[in-house]
Amino acid sequence: MVEVVVSIDDQHLQAMSSVTDRLREAGMEIDESMEAIGTVAGRIPSEQLEEVGHIDGVAHVERTGTFQVPPPDSDVL
Amino acid sequence: MDISGFGGQPPEDTPTFGIPSLEARTTGNLLVLLPAQAVSDGVAEVQRATGIELATSADFPRGAIEADQLQEANGVVFDQLGVALVRAEPGQARELAAAVMDDDRPVLGVEEERVVYALSTPPPGGRTGSSAPPGEYLRGYRDAVNNLVSNLAPDAGAARVAAVDESTTTWGLQLTGAVASPFSGQGVRVAVLDTGATPDHPDFVGRTMELQSFIAGEEAQDGHGHGTHCIGTACGPRNPEQLELLPAYGVAFAAEIYAGKVLSNAGSGTGGSILAGINWAVTNSCRVVSMSLGAPVPPGQTFSTVFEEAAQRAMTAGTLIIAASGNDSRRSEGIVRPVSHPANCPSIMSVAALDVELQAANFSNGSVNPAGGQLDIGGPGVGVHSSWLMPTRYRLANGTSMATPHVAGVAALYVQANPEATAGELFGLLMRNARRLPLSSIDAGSGLVQAP
């Protein structure tokens, strides 16, 4: 499974649930569907990555990145 | 008297080099500012005060007054601008000045019409005689070089910035103009997406704080310190009675705090948690989001389309996202690294760290990548005093993480001052009003953020 963030296209912003349904059918485990900014976060089987990109209503799919701030005692935070 | 400057020739002793002299030359005509909503009243007033009948641009095809008509008329009004150009005798000029002084009369201002020149670069090759560079140009060149030398030389004489007294307010509050600003962030919701908050910190007793965790298994209570420090800078109290100890350290001291925990107590988060925090902030009408977080971006890599689209949608909904440019650089060794993700998104304002001398901090990233990756603005990011976990209570910290909430706090002040501003206009207000510095825009963007 690959952690991904998905951007919904402008045309489907008001009908996100139809797109998330299709994402689930394609095997995506959805953690969060974010209506205000039109993005979805979750996991996809790596072999499904390309197919998910072609789903109607999906604008972009990216691997989720990680972020790290330094430990509290660091000189630069 | 010719109305020159509109198709006439400049006076004969114009320097042929193309650099205007320091003293503006005037034509003898006057420019009169009329009220934008009552141009015809203004026109009538000018005619009443001076007897001059104004030709109007509205009478001409495409509003273009013919040059010879300009020469013949004693005055014209550019009706789309609400500006009249008049050829006035001294008595008429005095009448116009009197009209300006009277608030009840629809004439807002008068100034002398100036001669303007095209700016041009000097001709290549040798110069002799009448086309030789005039003394003024050479003196200006010398002054610019001297200025450059004094800025670069380590023993440049007097310090660029007078020594700062931090007994009552931090240097960051002073140099951003937050101390002098009449604004407090009252009524503005500011979301700080970080390691959470310390709502029981003595400086925040009685301060309303909305808290939300986006980290599974962890509460919004800050277990790291980073979030507490950033919230302090963006929104900490200013009143000495609300502070355990001076100096005061908060920019938007009356803003409504929305603390989203998108980084764990160990300081880590994912794109999903960050986006969830942004979504929450937008849903709750936070006009400003402060994100002191980022992931390093290698040279040549472009920005995340998913984050860029999220940021655009946030802006459409009225939310401006402000993020740290990152601390991966080592300028003392000549290493400048690209602006981090997601600050490198065009629709996210990226913030550099400046020190008290208004130099770019050693670690502060720069505009390296051509596709996105622009550094937008600078904020105080070295030796920043703010709140920390209890019982430590306060600490000094360095980082673009510290510069970012300064900009976010100032953004909240602009929102209070301009409640109707869109997020795009807010971006513009911050950039336009930044204090320009003798630093490259690659290192400091538009300069040091300045409060309204």
Short mmCIF file of C-alpha atoms in Angstrom, two decimals:
data_model
loop_
_atom_site.label_atom_id
_atom_site.label_comp_id
_atom_site.label_asym_id
_atom_site.label_seq_id
_atom_site.Cartn_x
_atom_site.Cartn_y
_atom_site.Cartn_z
CA MET A 1 0.00 0.00 0.00
CA VAL A 2 1.18 3.48 -0.89
CA GLU A 3 0.18 6.56 1.09
CA VAL A 4 -1.30 9.12 -1.31
CA VAL A 5 -2.98 12.49 -1.44
CA VAL A 6 -5.47 13.04 -4.24
CA SER A 7 -6.69 16.33 -5.68
CA ILE A 8 -10.25 16.37 -7.05
CA ASP A 9 -10.76 18.37 -10.24
CA ASP A 10 -12.71 21.63 -10.21
CA GLN A 11 -15.69 20.12 -12.00
CA HIS A 12 -16.27 17.58 -9.25
CA LEU A 13 -15.62 19.80 -6.23
CA GLN A 14 -19.33 19.98 -5.43
CA ALA A 15 -19.81 16.23 -5.95
CA MET A 16 -16.82 14.78 -4.15
CA SER A 17 -18.68 11.76 -2.82
CA SER A 18 -19.15 10.39 -6.33
CA VAL A 19 -15.39 10.52 -6.81
CA THR A 20 -14.56 9.04 -3.41
CA ASP A 21 -16.96 6.17 -4.19
CA ARG A 22 -14.98 5.44 -7.35
CA LEU A 23 -11.71 5.73 -5.43
CA ARG A 24 -12.91 3.11 -2.97
CA GLU A 25 -14.02 0.85 -5.80
CA ALA A 26 -10.48 1.11 -7.16
CA GLY A 27 -9.15 -0.14 -3.85
CA MET A 28 -8.35 3.09 -2.00
CA GLU A 29 -8.61 3.14 1.77
CA ILE A 30 -9.71 6.69 2.52
CA ASP A 31 -8.55 8.32 5.76
CA GLU A 32 -9.97 11.74 5.13
CA SER A 33 -12.10 13.45 2.53
CA MET A 34 -11.49 17.19 2.73
CA GLU A 35 -14.36 19.04 1.12
CA ALA A 36 -13.19 22.61 1.65
CA ILE A 37 -10.00 22.12 -0.35
CA GLY A 38 -11.04 19.23 -2.60
CA THR A 39 -8.43 16.70 -1.50
CA VAL A 40 -8.56 13.10 -0.29
CA ALA A 41 -5.94 11.28 1.78
CA GLY A 42 -5.47 7.55 2.19
CA ARG A 43 -3.73 4.46 0.84
CA ILE A 44 -3.81 2.71 -2.52
CA PRO A 45 -2.35 -0.65 -3.55
CA SER A 46 0.74 0.31 -5.53
CA GLU A 47 -0.46 -1.63 -8.59
CA GLN A 48 -3.59 0.56 -8.66
CA LEU A 49 -1.75 3.87 -8.71
CA GLU A 50 -2.01 4.42 -12.44
CA GLU A 51 -5.66 3.41 -12.66
CA VAL A 52 -6.60 5.77 -9.85
CA GLY A 53 -5.05 8.64 -11.78
CA HIS A 54 -7.52 8.01 -14.63
CA ILE A 55 -10.67 7.99 -12.51
CA ASP A 56 -13.18 10.60 -13.59
CA GLY A 57 -12.92 13.51 -11.18
CA VAL A 58 -9.35 12.87 -10.10
CA ALA A 59 -7.01 15.70 -11.08
CA HIS A 60 -3.75 14.56 -9.47
CA VAL A 61 -2.41 11.77 -7.31
CA GLU A 62 0.82 12.18 -5.34
CA ARG A 63 2.65 10.06 -2.83
CA THR A 64 2.14 11.56 0.60
CA GLY A 65 5.28 13.20 1.89
CA THR A 66 6.48 13.33 5.44
CA PHE A 67 7.43 16.35 7.49
CA GLN A 68 9.77 16.54 10.45
CA VAL A 69 10.70 19.42 12.72
CA PRO A 70 13.94 19.07 14.68
CA PRO A 71 14.00 17.84 18.30
CA PRO A 72 13.04 20.45 20.92
CA ASP A 73 16.62 21.03 22.11
CA SER A 74 17.91 21.89 18.61
CA ASP A 75 19.58 25.21 17.90
CA VAL A 76 17.52 25.74 14.77
CA LEU A 77 13.82 24.88 14.81
CA MET B 1 2.42 78.83 -22.64
CA ASP B 2 2.63 75.38 -24.17
CA ILE B 3 1.14 72.38 -22.46
CA SER B 4 4.33 70.40 -22.99
CA GLY B 5 4.74 66.89 -21.78
CA PHE B 6 1.82 65.84 -23.97
CA GLY B 7 3.40 65.79 -27.39
CA GLY B 8 5.50 68.97 -27.04
CA GLN B 9 9.32 69.04 -26.90
CA PRO B 10 11.14 69.04 -23.57
CA PRO B 11 13.14 72.20 -22.80
CA GLU B 12 16.34 72.63 -24.85
CA ASP B 13 18.84 72.01 -22.09
CA THR B 14 17.59 68.46 -21.47
CA PRO B 15 20.57 66.19 -20.82
CA THR B 16 20.93 64.00 -23.90
CA PHE B 17 22.18 61.13 -21.77
CA GLY B 18 18.64 60.28 -20.71
CA ILE B 19 19.10 60.54 -16.95
CA PRO B 20 16.87 63.28 -15.51
CA SER B 21 18.43 65.87 -13.23
CA LEU B 22 17.57 65.70 -9.56
CA GLU B 23 15.31 68.74 -9.70
CA ALA B 24 12.00 68.09 -11.46
CA ARG B 25 11.27 70.52 -14.24
CA THR B 26 7.73 71.86 -14.33
CA THR B 27 5.71 73.01 -17.31
CA GLY B 28 3.85 75.81 -15.57
CA ASN B 29 0.57 73.90 -15.80
CA LEU B 30 -1.39 72.41 -12.93
CA LEU B 31 -2.86 68.95 -12.35
CA VAL B 32 -6.08 69.09 -10.36
CA LEU B 33 -7.46 66.03 -8.57
CA LEU B 34 -11.25 65.76 -8.57
CA PRO B 35 -13.46 63.38 -6.56
CA ALA B 36 -13.75 60.04 -8.37
CA GLN B 37 -17.50 59.79 -7.67
CA ALA B 38 -18.25 63.43 -8.58
CA VAL B 39 -16.02 64.36 -11.50
CA SER B 40 -18.61 66.62 -13.12
CA ASP B 41 -19.07 68.51 -9.85
CA GLY B 42 -15.31 68.94 -9.73
CA VAL B 43 -15.25 70.19 -13.31
CA ALA B 44 -17.98 72.70 -12.53
CA GLU B 45 -16.06 73.87 -9.47
CA VAL B 46 -12.84 74.37 -11.45
CA GLN B 47 -14.76 76.40 -14.02
CA ARG B 48 -16.42 78.41 -11.28
CA ALA B 49 -13.18 79.07 -9.44
CA THR B 50 -11.04 79.96 -12.44
CA GLY B 51 -13.34 80.72 -15.37
CA ILE B 52 -11.51 78.00 -17.34
CA GLU B 53 -13.71 75.80 -19.51
CA LEU B 54 -12.35 72.29 -19.61
CA ALA B 55 -12.41 70.08 -22.70
CA THR B 56 -13.33 66.56 -21.72
CA SER B 57 -11.73 63.31 -22.82
CA ALA B 58 -15.20 61.75 -23.02
CA ASP B 59 -15.87 63.84 -26.13
CA PHE B 60 -13.05 62.22 -28.07
CA PRO B 61 -13.03 58.80 -29.80
CA ARG B 62 -11.73 56.20 -27.29
CA GLY B 63 -11.19 59.00 -24.80
CA ALA B 64 -8.02 60.16 -26.56
CA ILE B 65 -7.61 63.93 -26.58
CA GLU B 66 -5.81 65.08 -29.73
CA ALA B 67 -2.44 66.72 -29.11
CA ASP B 68 -3.38 69.93 -30.92
CA GLN B 69 -6.59 70.19 -28.89
CA LEU B 70 -4.44 69.97 -25.78
CA GLN B 71 -2.31 72.82 -27.12
CA GLU B 72 -5.35 75.03 -27.78
CA ALA B 73 -7.49 74.44 -24.70
CA ASN B 74 -6.78 76.15 -21.40
CA GLY B 75 -7.70 72.97 -19.68
CA VAL B 76 -8.84 69.39 -20.16
CA VAL B 77 -10.34 66.80 -17.84
CA PHE B 78 -9.45 63.10 -18.10
CA ASP B 79 -12.86 61.96 -16.93
CA GLN B 80 -11.91 58.31 -16.29
CA LEU B 81 -9.11 59.44 -13.95
CA GLY B 82 -10.86 62.39 -12.34
CA VAL B 83 -7.85 64.56 -13.11
CA ALA B 84 -7.88 67.93 -14.84
CA LEU B 85 -4.91 69.60 -16.52
CA VAL B 86 -5.17 73.37 -16.51
CA ARG B 87 -3.11 76.28 -17.74
CA ALA B 88 -3.64 78.72 -14.91
CA GLU B 89 -2.55 82.27 -14.10
CA PRO B 90 -1.27 82.79 -10.53
CA GLY B 91 -4.63 84.16 -9.38
CA GLN B 92 -6.46 81.15 -10.75
CA ALA B 93 -3.90 78.85 -9.13
CA ARG B 94 -4.56 80.51 -5.77
CA GLU B 95 -8.30 79.98 -6.23
CA LEU B 96 -7.73 76.29 -6.88
CA ALA B 97 -5.51 76.00 -3.80
CA ALA B 98 -8.27 77.63 -1.73
CA ALA B 99 -10.77 75.13 -3.13
CA VAL B 100 -8.54 72.26 -2.03
CA MET B 101 -8.33 73.64 1.52
CA ASP B 102 -12.14 73.78 1.74
CA ASP B 103 -13.49 70.29 2.50
CA ASP B 104 -16.90 71.21 1.09
CA ARG B 105 -15.62 72.00 -2.38
CA PRO B 106 -15.14 69.09 -4.82
CA VAL B 107 -11.45 69.71 -5.52
CA LEU B 108 -9.10 67.34 -3.70
CA GLY B 109 -5.62 68.38 -4.70
CA VAL B 110 -3.45 70.52 -6.96
CA GLU B 111 0.13 69.97 -8.06
CA GLU B 112 2.48 71.31 -10.67
CA GLU B 113 2.76 69.33 -13.87
CA ARG B 114 6.25 67.90 -14.19
CA VAL B 115 8.29 67.16 -17.29
CA VAL B 116 9.10 63.47 -17.59
CA TYR B 117 11.74 61.76 -19.69
CA ALA B 118 12.08 58.32 -21.15
CA LEU B 119 14.67 56.36 -19.21
CA SER B 120 17.30 54.90 -21.45
CA THR B 121 20.56 53.06 -21.11
CA PRO B 122 23.68 54.90 -22.23
CA PRO B 123 24.89 54.37 -25.80
CA PRO B 124 27.62 51.72 -26.13
CA GLY B 125 31.17 52.54 -27.17
CA GLY B 126 33.24 55.67 -26.51
CA ARG B 127 31.74 59.00 -25.70
CA THR B 128 33.13 62.43 -26.44
CA GLY B 129 31.92 65.99 -26.36
CA SER B 130 28.23 66.65 -26.07
CA SER B 131 27.33 63.00 -25.65
CA ALA B 132 29.79 62.49 -22.74
CA PRO B 133 28.10 61.35 -19.48
CA PRO B 134 27.21 64.46 -17.49
CA GLY B 135 28.85 64.89 -14.08
CA GLU B 136 25.59 64.11 -12.35
CA TYR B 137 25.45 60.59 -13.72
CA LEU B 138 29.03 59.84 -12.70
CA ARG B 139 28.43 61.19 -9.22
CA GLY B 140 25.36 59.02 -8.87
CA TYR B 141 27.35 56.00 -10.02
CA ARG B 142 30.09 56.78 -7.50
CA ASP B 143 27.54 57.09 -4.69
CA ALA B 144 25.97 53.76 -5.60
CA VAL B 145 29.35 52.04 -5.55
CA ASN B 146 30.23 53.63 -2.20
CA ASN B 147 26.93 52.47 -0.77
CA LEU B 148 27.54 48.94 -2.02
CA VAL B 149 31.04 48.86 -0.51
CA SER B 150 29.87 50.14 2.86
CA ASN B 151 27.11 47.54 2.95
CA LEU B 152 29.43 44.65 2.09
CA ALA B 153 32.48 45.61 4.15
CA PRO B 154 32.50 43.97 7.59
CA ASP B 155 33.71 47.09 9.38
CA ALA B 156 31.08 49.25 7.73
CA GLY B 157 31.01 51.82 10.53
CA ALA B 158 27.72 52.39 12.34
CA ALA B 159 25.56 49.28 12.61
CA ARG B 160 22.81 49.10 10.03
CA VAL B 161 20.22 48.82 12.76
CA ALA B 162 20.48 50.67 16.05
CA ALA B 163 20.94 48.38 19.07
CA VAL B 164 17.53 46.99 20.06
CA ASP B 165 16.19 47.12 23.61
CA GLU B 166 14.20 43.96 24.38
CA SER B 167 13.12 44.90 27.91
CA THR B 168 9.46 45.38 26.98
CA THR B 169 8.99 43.98 23.49
CA THR B 170 10.99 41.61 21.32
CA TRP B 171 13.12 42.96 18.47
CA GLY B 172 10.80 41.19 16.04
CA LEU B 173 7.76 43.10 17.29
CA GLN B 174 9.70 46.34 17.03
CA LEU B 175 11.26 45.97 13.59
CA THR B 176 8.09 44.62 11.96
CA GLY B 177 6.25 47.67 13.25
CA ALA B 178 3.85 45.53 15.27
CA VAL B 179 4.54 47.58 18.40
CA ALA B 180 3.67 50.82 16.65
CA SER B 181 0.65 49.38 14.83
CA PRO B 182 -2.83 50.33 16.04
CA PHE B 183 -4.07 46.83 15.07
CA SER B 184 -4.34 43.74 17.28
CA GLY B 185 -5.88 41.02 15.10
CA GLN B 186 -9.19 41.52 16.88
CA GLY B 187 -11.90 39.45 15.21
CA VAL B 188 -9.46 37.55 12.99
CA ARG B 189 -9.07 33.77 13.19
CA VAL B 190 -5.47 32.58 12.84
CA ALA B 191 -4.74 28.88 12.48
CA VAL B 192 -1.31 27.65 13.56
CA LEU B 193 -0.73 24.13 12.19
CA ASP B 194 2.09 22.60 14.19
CA THR B 195 2.79 20.35 17.20
CA GLY B 196 -0.23 21.67 19.08
CA ALA B 197 -0.64 24.23 21.85
CA THR B 198 -0.17 24.80 25.59
CA PRO B 199 -3.55 26.27 26.54
CA ASP B 200 -2.69 26.23 30.25
CA HIS B 201 0.44 28.35 29.75
CA PRO B 202 0.18 31.25 32.24
CA ASP B 203 0.35 33.82 29.43
CA PHE B 204 -2.71 32.28 27.75
CA VAL B 205 -5.01 31.99 30.75
CA GLY B 206 -8.45 33.19 29.71
CA ARG B 207 -7.45 33.33 26.03
CA THR B 208 -9.89 31.44 23.83
CA MET B 209 -8.17 28.71 21.86
CA GLU B 210 -9.74 26.21 19.50
CA LEU B 211 -7.76 22.98 19.53
CA GLN B 212 -7.87 20.03 17.17
CA SER B 213 -5.55 17.08 16.76
CA PHE B 214 -4.96 15.47 13.38
CA ILE B 215 -2.46 12.99 14.79
CA ALA B 216 -3.97 9.62 15.60
CA GLY B 217 -3.46 8.71 19.23
CA GLU B 218 -2.32 12.15 20.36
CA GLU B 219 -4.14 15.05 21.96
CA ALA B 220 -3.78 18.63 20.74
CA GLN B 221 -1.74 19.46 23.83
CA ASP B 222 1.78 20.30 22.67
CA GLY B 223 4.35 17.73 23.77
CA HIS B 224 7.21 19.21 21.75
CA GLY B 225 7.25 23.00 22.19
CA HIS B 226 7.47 24.07 18.55
CA GLY B 227 3.76 24.77 18.21
CA THR B 228 3.63 26.69 21.49
CA HIS B 229 6.51 28.91 20.39
CA CYS B 230 4.89 29.66 17.03
CA ILE B 231 1.48 30.39 18.54
CA GLY B 232 3.20 32.74 20.95
CA THR B 233 4.83 34.70 18.15
CA ALA B 234 1.72 34.88 16.01
CA CYS B 235 -0.82 35.60 18.74
CA GLY B 236 0.80 35.98 22.17
CA PRO B 237 -0.42 38.66 24.60
CA ARG B 238 0.95 42.24 24.55
CA ASN B 239 -0.41 43.58 27.82
CA PRO B 240 2.28 43.30 30.55
CA GLU B 241 -0.44 42.29 33.00
CA GLN B 242 -1.12 39.16 30.96
CA LEU B 243 2.54 38.17 30.80
CA GLU B 244 4.39 36.28 33.50
CA LEU B 245 7.53 38.00 32.31
CA LEU B 246 8.39 40.69 29.77
CA PRO B 247 9.21 41.14 26.93
CA ALA B 248 5.93 40.82 25.06
CA TYR B 249 6.37 38.60 22.02
CA GLY B 250 3.01 38.29 20.18
CA VAL B 251 2.07 40.10 16.96
CA ALA B 252 -1.72 39.61 16.68
CA PHE B 253 -2.38 39.65 20.39
CA ALA B 254 -6.17 39.76 20.10
CA ALA B 255 -6.60 37.27 17.27
CA GLU B 256 -8.65 34.10 17.75
CA ILE B 257 -6.30 31.16 18.01
CA TYR B 258 -7.00 27.93 16.12
CA ALA B 259 -4.31 25.43 17.06
CA GLY B 260 -4.24 22.40 14.76
CA LYS B 261 -1.92 19.57 15.73
CA VAL B 262 -0.62 18.30 12.39
CA LEU B 263 2.78 17.26 13.74
CA SER B 264 3.19 14.66 16.47
CA ASN B 265 4.88 15.31 19.80
CA ALA B 266 7.97 13.90 18.10
CA GLY B 267 7.60 16.61 15.48
CA SER B 268 6.54 14.48 12.54
CA GLY B 269 3.54 14.63 10.24
CA THR B 270 2.34 13.61 6.81
CA GLY B 271 0.85 15.38 3.83
CA GLY B 272 -2.48 13.97 4.86
CA SER B 273 -2.36 15.48 8.34
CA ILE B 274 -1.22 18.84 6.97
CA LEU B 275 -4.03 18.92 4.40
CA ALA B 276 -6.53 17.90 7.06
CA GLY B 277 -5.36 20.82 9.18
CA ILE B 278 -5.68 23.23 6.26
CA ASN B 279 -9.15 21.88 5.51
CA TRP B 280 -10.18 22.44 9.14
CA ALA B 281 -8.82 25.99 9.11
CA VAL B 282 -10.66 26.85 5.88
CA THR B 283 -13.89 25.27 7.13
CA ASN B 284 -13.64 27.41 10.28
CA SER B 285 -13.09 30.64 8.34
CA CYS B 286 -9.52 31.17 9.45
CA ARG B 287 -8.25 34.00 7.24
CA VAL B 288 -4.62 33.14 7.97
CA VAL B 289 -2.88 29.76 8.30
CA SER B 290 0.66 29.63 9.70
CA MET B 291 2.70 26.51 8.85
CA SER B 292 6.21 26.39 10.30
CA LEU B 293 6.94 23.09 8.62
CA GLY B 294 8.34 21.78 5.40
CA ALA B 295 10.15 19.02 3.59
CA PRO B 296 13.44 19.66 1.75
CA VAL B 297 13.17 19.95 -2.03
CA PRO B 298 16.12 19.08 -4.28
CA PRO B 299 17.29 21.62 -6.88
CA GLY B 300 15.25 21.26 -10.05
CA GLN B 301 12.17 19.78 -8.41
CA THR B 302 8.90 21.60 -8.86
CA PHE B 303 6.07 22.12 -6.36
CA SER B 304 3.28 19.72 -5.36
CA THR B 305 0.26 20.13 -7.59
CA VAL B 306 -2.04 18.70 -4.93
CA PHE B 307 -0.88 21.26 -2.36
CA GLU B 308 -0.96 24.08 -4.91
CA GLU B 309 -4.56 23.27 -5.82
CA ALA B 310 -5.50 22.98 -2.15
CA ALA B 311 -3.89 26.36 -1.51
CA GLN B 312 -5.73 27.95 -4.44
CA ARG B 313 -9.03 26.64 -3.14
CA ALA B 314 -8.17 27.92 0.31
CA MET B 315 -7.47 31.35 -1.17
CA THR B 316 -10.78 31.31 -3.03
CA ALA B 317 -12.45 30.56 0.29
CA GLY B 318 -10.64 33.52 1.89
CA THR B 319 -7.68 31.80 3.58
CA LEU B 320 -4.04 32.75 3.02
CA ILE B 321 -1.48 30.04 3.85
CA ILE B 322 1.95 31.22 5.03
CA ALA B 323 4.76 28.66 5.35
CA ALA B 324 8.43 28.44 6.29
CA SER B 325 10.97 28.44 3.50
CA GLY B 326 13.09 25.90 5.38
CA ASN B 327 16.40 25.77 7.25
CA ASP B 328 18.56 23.58 5.01
CA SER B 329 21.06 26.21 3.91
CA ARG B 330 24.54 27.07 5.19
CA ARG B 331 25.22 30.45 3.70
CA SER B 332 28.55 30.80 5.51
CA GLU B 333 29.72 27.91 3.35
CA GLY B 334 28.07 29.27 0.23
CA ILE B 335 25.24 26.72 0.38
CA VAL B 336 21.77 28.03 -0.42
CA ARG B 337 19.08 25.35 -0.72
CA PRO B 338 15.68 25.64 -2.42
CA VAL B 339 12.50 26.73 -0.68
CA SER B 340 10.90 23.70 1.00
CA HIS B 341 7.63 21.98 0.18
CA PRO B 342 4.88 23.20 0.57
CA ALA B 343 6.13 26.79 0.90
CA ASN B 344 7.39 26.46 -2.68
CA CYS B 345 3.81 26.44 -3.99
CA PRO B 346 3.07 29.74 -5.76
CA SER B 347 -0.19 30.14 -3.84
CA ILE B 348 1.52 29.71 -0.49
CA MET B 349 3.53 32.64 0.89
CA SER B 350 7.07 31.49 1.73
CA VAL B 351 9.02 33.15 4.54
CA ALA B 352 12.78 33.63 5.01
CA ALA B 353 14.48 34.14 8.37
CA LEU B 354 16.22 37.46 9.01
CA ASP B 355 18.42 38.33 11.98
CA VAL B 356 18.42 41.52 14.04
CA GLU B 357 20.86 43.10 11.57
CA LEU B 358 18.33 42.30 8.83
CA GLN B 359 20.65 39.85 7.15
CA ALA B 360 19.39 36.50 5.88
CA ALA B 361 19.97 33.86 8.56
CA ASN B 362 22.72 31.35 7.83
CA PHE B 363 20.22 28.50 7.51
CA SER B 364 17.50 30.34 5.56
CA ASN B 365 16.61 28.83 2.18
CA GLY B 366 16.43 30.84 -1.01
CA SER B 367 14.72 31.04 -4.41
CA VAL B 368 16.76 28.38 -6.19
CA ASN B 369 14.20 26.47 -8.22
CA PRO B 370 12.72 28.08 -11.32
CA ALA B 371 9.39 26.24 -11.31
CA GLY B 372 7.70 27.69 -8.26
CA GLY B 373 10.08 27.92 -5.34
CA GLN B 374 10.03 31.70 -5.06
CA LEU B 375 10.92 33.12 -1.70
CA ASP B 376 8.29 35.75 -0.96
CA ILE B 377 9.07 37.68 2.23
CA GLY B 378 11.24 37.82 5.34
CA GLY B 379 10.46 37.75 9.03
CA PRO B 380 12.46 37.84 12.27
CA GLY B 381 13.93 34.37 12.66
CA VAL B 382 17.07 34.58 14.82
CA GLY B 383 17.04 35.04 18.57
CA VAL B 384 13.25 34.95 18.79
CA HIS B 385 11.81 34.94 22.31
CA SER B 386 8.41 33.29 22.73
CA SER B 387 6.40 30.90 24.89
CA TRP B 388 7.43 27.30 25.48
CA LEU B 389 6.17 24.24 27.37
CA MET B 390 5.78 24.51 31.13
CA PRO B 391 7.71 24.67 33.35
CA THR B 392 10.30 26.10 30.94
CA ARG B 393 7.78 28.81 30.02
CA TYR B 394 9.89 30.75 27.47
CA ARG B 395 12.85 30.21 25.19
CA LEU B 396 14.85 31.81 22.45
CA ALA B 397 14.70 29.98 19.14
CA ASN B 398 16.02 30.32 15.60
CA GLY B 399 14.43 29.21 12.38
CA THR B 400 12.27 30.06 9.40
CA SER B 401 9.73 28.45 11.75
CA MET B 402 10.00 31.58 13.91
CA ALA B 403 9.87 34.00 10.99
CA THR B 404 6.67 32.46 9.64
CA PRO B 405 4.35 33.25 12.57
CA HIS B 406 5.59 36.87 12.54
CA VAL B 407 4.30 37.14 8.98
CA ALA B 408 1.10 35.29 9.90
CA GLY B 409 0.47 37.64 12.82
CA VAL B 410 1.05 40.67 10.62
CA ALA B 411 -1.31 39.16 8.04
CA ALA B 412 -3.97 39.04 10.75
CA LEU B 413 -3.39 42.75 11.41
CA TYR B 414 -3.93 43.48 7.71
CA VAL B 415 -7.13 41.45 7.74
CA GLN B 416 -8.40 43.49 10.67
CA ALA B 417 -7.45 46.68 8.81
CA ASN B 418 -8.93 45.47 5.51
CA PRO B 419 -11.73 43.03 6.37
CA GLU B 420 -13.00 42.95 2.79
CA ALA B 421 -9.62 42.02 1.33
CA THR B 422 -9.46 38.73 -0.53
CA ALA B 423 -6.65 36.32 0.26
CA GLY B 424 -4.96 37.40 -2.97
CA GLU B 425 -5.21 41.05 -1.96
CA LEU B 426 -3.81 40.13 1.47
CA PHE B 427 -0.83 38.47 -0.25
CA GLY B 428 -0.35 41.74 -2.14
CA LEU B 429 -0.64 43.94 0.95
CA LEU B 430 2.08 41.98 2.72
CA MET B 431 4.40 42.08 -0.29
CA ARG B 432 3.81 45.74 -1.20
CA ASN B 433 4.39 47.04 2.29
CA ALA B 434 7.45 44.95 3.16
CA ARG B 435 10.54 46.94 4.04
CA ARG B 436 12.90 46.63 1.11
CA LEU B 437 16.39 45.58 2.19
CA PRO B 438 19.81 45.70 0.51
CA LEU B 439 19.54 41.93 0.00
CA SER B 440 18.77 39.91 -3.09
CA SER B 441 15.14 38.93 -3.54
CA ILE B 442 16.46 35.37 -3.76
CA ASP B 443 17.40 35.69 -0.09
CA ALA B 444 14.75 37.97 1.37
CA GLY B 445 11.88 38.11 -1.11
CA SER B 446 10.21 41.50 -0.93
CA GLY B 447 11.97 42.24 2.37
CA LEU B 448 11.04 42.49 6.06
CA VAL B 449 7.31 42.18 6.68
CA GLN B 450 5.76 45.42 8.01
CA ALA B 451 2.57 45.78 10.02
CA PRO B 452 -0.20 48.16 8.94
#
